[in-house]
XYZ file of C-alpha atoms in Angstrom:
402
model
C 5.581 14.749 23.751
C 3.368 14.652 20.670
C 4.314 17.186 18.021
C 2.511 18.706 15.075
C -0.369 20.980 14.133
C -3.875 19.573 13.760
C -5.997 20.881 10.896
C -8.692 19.608 8.541
C -7.606 18.990 4.961
C -8.320 16.847 1.918
C -6.493 13.527 1.724
C -4.679 14.586 -1.450
C -3.500 17.780 0.256
C -2.198 15.751 3.204
C -0.128 13.613 0.821
C 1.155 16.713 -0.969
C 2.070 18.290 2.392
C 3.988 15.152 3.374
C 5.811 14.998 0.043
C 6.673 18.711 0.229
C 8.131 18.207 3.696
C 10.332 15.397 2.328
C 11.925 17.828 -0.160
C 12.002 15.793 -3.396
C 14.283 17.323 -6.015
C 12.207 16.068 -8.957
C 8.436 15.534 -9.218
C 6.987 14.230 -12.467
C 3.296 14.106 -13.177
C 0.601 12.988 -15.568
C -3.060 13.408 -14.547
C -5.516 10.591 -13.969
C -8.486 10.414 -11.617
C -8.376 10.135 -8.592
C -4.710 11.009 -8.025
C -4.772 14.319 -9.904
C -5.378 16.525 -6.860
C -2.089 15.349 -5.352
C 0.047 16.469 -8.266
C -2.016 19.663 -8.693
C -1.320 20.627 -5.077
C 2.388 19.888 -5.578
C 2.439 21.977 -8.763
C 0.953 24.891 -6.819
C 3.541 24.463 -4.061
C 6.379 24.617 -6.601
C 4.834 27.665 -8.287
C 4.461 29.394 -4.900
C 8.057 28.684 -3.970
C 6.994 26.430 -1.087
C 8.792 23.452 -2.651
C 12.134 23.787 -4.406
C 11.897 21.033 -7.017
C 11.894 20.389 -10.734
C 8.232 19.784 -11.579
C 7.976 18.017 -14.934
C 4.681 17.510 -16.761
C 5.086 14.293 -18.711
C 3.222 13.213 -21.846
C 2.140 9.891 -20.303
C 2.482 7.822 -17.148
C 5.244 5.814 -18.811
C 7.175 9.039 -19.390
C 6.486 10.251 -15.850
C 8.055 7.215 -14.224
C 10.867 7.076 -16.816
C 11.782 10.676 -15.984
C 12.140 9.687 -12.347
C 14.322 6.709 -13.243
C 16.772 9.092 -14.892
C 16.544 11.624 -12.089
C 16.996 9.026 -9.351
C 20.059 7.667 -11.157
C 21.678 11.086 -10.651
C 21.283 10.623 -6.906
C 18.323 12.869 -6.046
C 15.047 12.263 -4.206
C 12.058 11.738 -6.539
C 8.258 11.372 -6.408
C 5.170 10.784 -8.566
C 1.608 9.456 -8.260
C -0.866 7.615 -10.449
C -3.939 5.359 -10.514
C -5.526 2.436 -12.327
C -4.610 2.292 -16.042
C -1.976 4.959 -15.422
C -0.149 2.689 -12.995
C -0.358 -0.167 -15.474
C 1.249 2.053 -18.101
C 4.183 2.416 -15.675
C 4.616 -1.346 -15.347
C 7.787 -1.815 -17.380
C 9.599 0.993 -15.582
C 8.495 -0.059 -12.090
C 10.168 -3.423 -12.671
C 13.199 -1.461 -13.917
C 13.308 0.741 -10.808
C 13.307 -2.318 -8.552
C 15.972 -4.074 -10.604
C 18.250 -1.046 -10.681
C 17.594 -0.338 -6.962
C 16.395 3.238 -7.525
C 14.389 4.362 -4.452
C 11.557 6.288 -6.113
C 8.477 6.889 -3.944
C 5.071 6.997 -5.590
C 1.471 7.117 -4.477
C -0.955 4.567 -5.867
C -4.396 6.169 -5.529
C -6.406 2.975 -5.878
C -9.034 2.767 -8.615
C -10.545 -0.205 -10.404
C -9.094 -1.267 -13.744
C -10.956 -1.036 -17.045
C -12.995 -2.888 -18.368
C -15.711 -2.116 -17.462
C -14.636 1.463 -16.963
C -15.231 2.830 -13.479
C -13.785 5.258 -10.991
C -14.385 3.524 -7.664
C -11.553 2.049 -5.615
C -10.431 -1.528 -5.355
C -6.904 -2.936 -5.174
C -6.605 -4.597 -8.572
C -4.321 -1.854 -9.900
C -1.673 -1.766 -7.180
C -1.743 -5.478 -6.322
C -0.970 -6.212 -9.970
C 2.575 -5.155 -8.997
C 2.840 -7.940 -6.423
C 5.832 -9.508 -8.141
C 7.540 -6.356 -9.466
C 10.065 -6.091 -6.634
C 8.839 -2.865 -5.054
C 7.545 -2.326 -1.511
C 3.782 -1.755 -1.146
C 2.282 -0.126 1.970
C -1.532 0.242 2.357
C -3.060 2.967 4.521
C -6.344 3.163 6.394
C -6.985 6.902 6.725
C -5.590 10.310 5.809
C -3.326 10.620 8.872
C -1.751 7.288 8.051
C -1.283 8.406 4.438
C 0.573 11.517 5.648
C 2.741 9.590 8.109
C 3.472 6.721 5.705
C 4.776 8.939 2.906
C 7.357 10.449 5.251
C 8.397 6.991 6.434
C 8.437 5.650 2.850
C 11.291 7.900 1.740
C 13.383 6.840 4.739
C 12.756 3.125 4.115
C 13.308 3.322 0.348
C 16.572 5.276 0.603
C 18.105 3.144 3.357
C 21.321 1.640 1.967
C 20.231 -1.839 3.061
C 17.000 -1.503 1.057
C 17.228 0.841 -1.986
C 13.906 -0.190 -3.503
C 10.982 1.830 -4.876
C 7.978 2.151 -2.574
C 4.328 2.591 -3.502
C 2.064 4.022 -0.811
C -1.422 2.740 -1.652
C -4.513 4.731 -0.615
C -8.084 4.130 -1.731
C -9.162 6.645 -4.351
C -11.903 9.136 -3.407
C -12.523 7.439 -0.036
C -9.142 8.750 1.113
C -7.850 11.060 -1.643
C -10.936 13.297 -1.630
C -12.160 13.026 1.968
C -11.560 15.834 4.486
C -10.260 14.654 7.853
C -8.292 16.118 10.778
C -4.592 15.596 10.076
C -1.605 16.362 12.262
C 1.236 17.789 10.164
C 4.755 18.420 11.383
C 7.236 21.293 11.274
C 9.811 21.251 8.487
C 12.634 21.198 11.020
C 11.244 18.077 12.673
C 10.768 16.296 9.333
C 14.305 17.281 8.316
C 15.653 15.787 11.542
C 13.773 12.531 10.902
C 14.537 12.391 7.173
C 17.979 13.747 6.282
C 18.907 14.437 2.630
C 19.217 11.354 0.422
C 22.802 10.044 0.267
C 23.091 7.776 -2.786
C 25.740 5.080 -3.091
C 25.913 4.940 -6.876
C 24.906 7.886 -9.056
C 25.989 9.380 -12.329
C 27.141 12.852 -13.277
C 28.379 14.362 -16.568
C 31.903 13.731 -15.269
C 31.088 10.210 -14.058
C 28.780 8.455 -16.543
C 27.326 5.096 -15.474
C 25.033 2.423 -16.872
C 21.936 1.379 -14.921
C 20.240 -1.840 -15.980
C 22.949 -3.126 -18.283
C 22.864 -6.561 -19.901
C 23.857 -9.557 -17.773
C 22.505 -12.724 -19.449
C 22.439 -16.029 -17.617
C 25.830 -15.927 -15.783
C 24.728 -13.137 -13.404
C 21.005 -12.445 -13.711
C 19.935 -14.799 -10.925
C 22.352 -13.076 -8.536
C 20.735 -9.704 -9.291
C 17.291 -11.150 -8.551
C 18.617 -12.780 -5.354
C 19.968 -9.454 -4.119
C 16.600 -7.831 -4.816
C 14.856 -10.568 -2.848
C 17.231 -10.138 0.097
C 16.661 -6.355 0.090
C 12.904 -6.891 0.143
C 13.236 -9.329 3.051
C 15.445 -6.884 4.958
C 12.625 -4.355 4.582
C 10.471 -6.508 6.919
C 12.614 -5.364 9.831
C 13.339 -1.907 8.439
C 9.631 -1.028 8.161
C 9.214 -1.755 11.876
C 12.404 0.109 12.831
C 11.420 3.230 10.891
C 7.920 3.164 12.433
C 9.449 3.175 15.915
C 11.835 5.994 14.926
C 8.810 7.921 13.643
C 7.054 7.408 16.992
C 10.144 8.624 18.855
C 10.351 11.717 16.644
C 6.671 12.702 16.403
C 4.942 11.083 19.357
C 2.589 8.632 17.698
C 2.981 5.201 16.137
C 1.509 4.775 12.661
C 3.417 2.131 10.780
C 4.815 -1.352 10.939
C 3.786 -4.515 9.129
C 0.340 -5.242 10.594
C -2.094 -3.914 13.190
C -4.301 -6.118 15.364
C -7.624 -5.274 17.022
C -9.465 -7.445 19.551
C -7.732 -10.602 18.353
C -6.610 -12.067 21.699
C -9.712 -14.206 22.320
C -11.259 -14.031 18.845
C -12.828 -17.161 17.357
C -13.215 -15.397 13.994
C -10.596 -12.975 12.666
C -11.075 -10.670 9.685
C -8.004 -9.827 7.561
C -8.065 -6.866 5.179
C -6.178 -3.824 3.846
C -6.953 -0.158 3.159
C -9.783 2.191 4.069
C -12.262 -0.621 4.795
C -10.398 -1.170 8.076
C -12.273 1.693 9.744
C -15.627 0.078 8.904
C -14.363 -3.301 10.082
C -13.201 -1.883 13.409
C -16.668 -0.437 14.022
C -18.244 -3.739 13.018
C -15.999 -5.647 15.429
C -17.153 -3.420 18.313
C -20.837 -3.926 17.450
C -20.558 -7.674 16.929
C -18.633 -8.087 20.183
C -21.334 -6.140 22.034
C -23.746 -8.765 20.669
C -21.586 -11.610 21.954
C -19.639 -12.595 18.852
C -15.920 -13.068 19.467
C -14.534 -11.461 16.331
C -11.201 -9.677 15.799
C -9.382 -7.811 13.053
C -5.923 -7.816 11.481
C -4.890 -4.983 9.165
C -2.192 -5.902 6.675
C -0.242 -2.712 6.137
C 2.800 -4.083 4.323
C 1.660 -6.213 1.392
C 5.201 -6.445 -0.006
C 7.260 -7.557 1.751
C 4.540 -9.868 3.053
C 4.444 -10.128 6.877
C 4.114 -13.922 7.031
C 5.586 -14.429 10.521
C 3.646 -11.535 12.041
C 0.430 -12.942 10.570
C 1.141 -16.435 11.883
C 1.520 -15.012 15.382
C -1.617 -12.882 15.067
C -4.133 -15.361 13.643
C -2.916 -18.940 14.234
C -4.950 -19.292 17.453
C -8.289 -18.378 15.836
C -10.863 -20.956 14.808
C -11.438 -19.388 11.394
C -10.112 -16.453 9.373
C -11.999 -14.506 6.694
C -9.735 -12.708 4.224
C -11.498 -9.763 2.604
C -10.053 -9.209 -0.856
C -10.447 -6.270 -3.211
C -8.241 -7.788 -5.922
C -8.736 -11.076 -7.764
C -6.359 -13.442 -9.500
C -8.843 -14.459 -12.166
C -9.160 -18.212 -12.441
C -7.989 -18.757 -8.857
C -8.965 -16.611 -5.860
C -8.387 -13.312 -4.076
C -4.747 -12.263 -4.062
C -4.501 -11.505 -0.337
C -6.242 -14.776 0.529
C -3.644 -16.680 -1.478
C -0.831 -15.061 0.487
C -2.481 -15.569 3.879
C -3.042 -19.268 3.161
C 0.557 -19.639 2.033
C 1.856 -17.918 5.173
C -0.150 -20.291 7.419
C 0.578 -23.522 5.542
C 3.628 -24.469 7.648
C 2.229 -23.209 10.960
C 1.992 -25.915 13.671
C -1.618 -24.885 14.210
C -3.653 -23.116 11.577
C -7.250 -21.935 11.395
C -9.771 -22.457 8.617
C -9.211 -19.719 6.030
C -11.975 -18.380 3.793
C -11.332 -16.040 0.887
C -14.089 -13.529 0.173
C -14.369 -10.800 -2.445
C -15.643 -7.804 -0.475
C -15.752 -4.286 -1.907
C -14.421 -5.543 -5.236
C -15.069 -3.037 -8.026
C -15.802 -0.350 -5.443
C -18.903 -2.086 -4.013
C -19.971 -0.497 -0.704
C -18.920 -2.326 2.464
C -21.191 -1.715 5.470
C -22.185 -3.423 8.708
C -24.568 -5.817 6.950
C -21.749 -6.840 4.604
C -19.573 -7.703 7.587
C -22.413 -9.560 9.312
C -22.699 -11.798 6.242
C -18.921 -12.345 6.187
C -18.890 -13.333 9.858
C -21.962 -15.561 9.524
C -20.432 -17.446 6.593
C -17.196 -17.836 8.548
C -19.027 -19.144 11.622
C -20.868 -21.703 9.464
C -17.518 -22.918 8.170
C -16.284 -23.140 11.743
C -19.341 -25.155 12.779
C -19.166 -27.571 9.846
C -15.397 -27.677 9.395
C -15.964 -27.140 5.674
C -14.475 -24.297 3.612
C -15.673 -23.376 0.099
C -13.039 -24.217 -2.480
C -13.648 -21.013 -4.410
C -13.626 -17.350 -3.478
C -17.049 -16.194 -2.329
C -18.383 -12.948 -3.834
C -20.207 -11.123 -1.040
C -23.197 -9.086 -2.240
C -23.209 -10.631 -5.719
C -26.429 -9.744 -7.584
C -27.140 -13.177 -8.985
C -30.465 -12.086 -10.509
C -28.594 -9.848 -12.942
C -26.073 -12.438 -14.113
C -27.971 -14.096 -16.993
C -27.990 -10.840 -18.959
C -24.182 -10.725 -18.770
C -23.601 -14.181 -20.151
C -21.848 -14.347 -23.511
């Protein structure tokens, strides 16, 4: 039987409610738009006595994540959130957390990176951590953000994993929107997520070193163990999603979601809040006779290569909608999708398209153009060798030339 209480709340409040229910012992915070509401709500919960935690206001994002590294090394549950340049300021310590296997959970409230300065969401900030060794999970709506944070602590703290996890949610579109959200009783969350039981932790009586020097005799072995933990997370993410369904009555998790892909000639692949728009577009285009389907990539790291191969190999062509660019090459998600399909016995044409990059609006007409370009590639058997920028205002470009 489904559990929980349905109410309307802001996306940031839903995340704060989920984090509160997970009972972190230490929360550190430094404000940056659009994640600030999350840490403000948590600060209020601590002040009201609704959350028993040390709430530490740091002097920068680097300090905020460094505080959690120290706290996690003492064997307690920890949390923070950030966005854009703030996440980038955490870069050194996020690599450290992965290397020292400290299971910190943080929210990446997606926002474009300066310059030019802007507040709208894309995925350039969080996908810049592709190779840092942490797990990245992308959510579509506020309910999934709530559910995923609860699952994230359980995945991160599993003794077979012990890696930091970033739950990525589009800034403003999800952090500031009000939606119906089903939240769960504390007793039910406690039953699903028991207290963190660390393997290695330090105390005043038992000092330890985390991240000590190794040099070339042992460093590769450390990296290998991190890689194996990340690969084990492929199965663990699915297992925890099924445990969540058994505990709370609905399934919101796993590596990917598919929609109308069984007979699709064209499949769209994307991540984040744009999925809702794409699902609507798929329904409309199918009603007009176009066989189009959708795959949502929820786990970006570890990358669900085998699940993707099974979901899209039968299609004629695949359009990967990217909101993050590896400058000088192509969209980051498109690169990974192509790599995952390279060894498949049968693989479709794959087009990489920049859609919603820099916060550009994505609507039905945007998706029509994506599908039309993909169908042309299917008809001609020819794929552009560069990422296509959908909605690019070419008439404005001369004024930007240096």
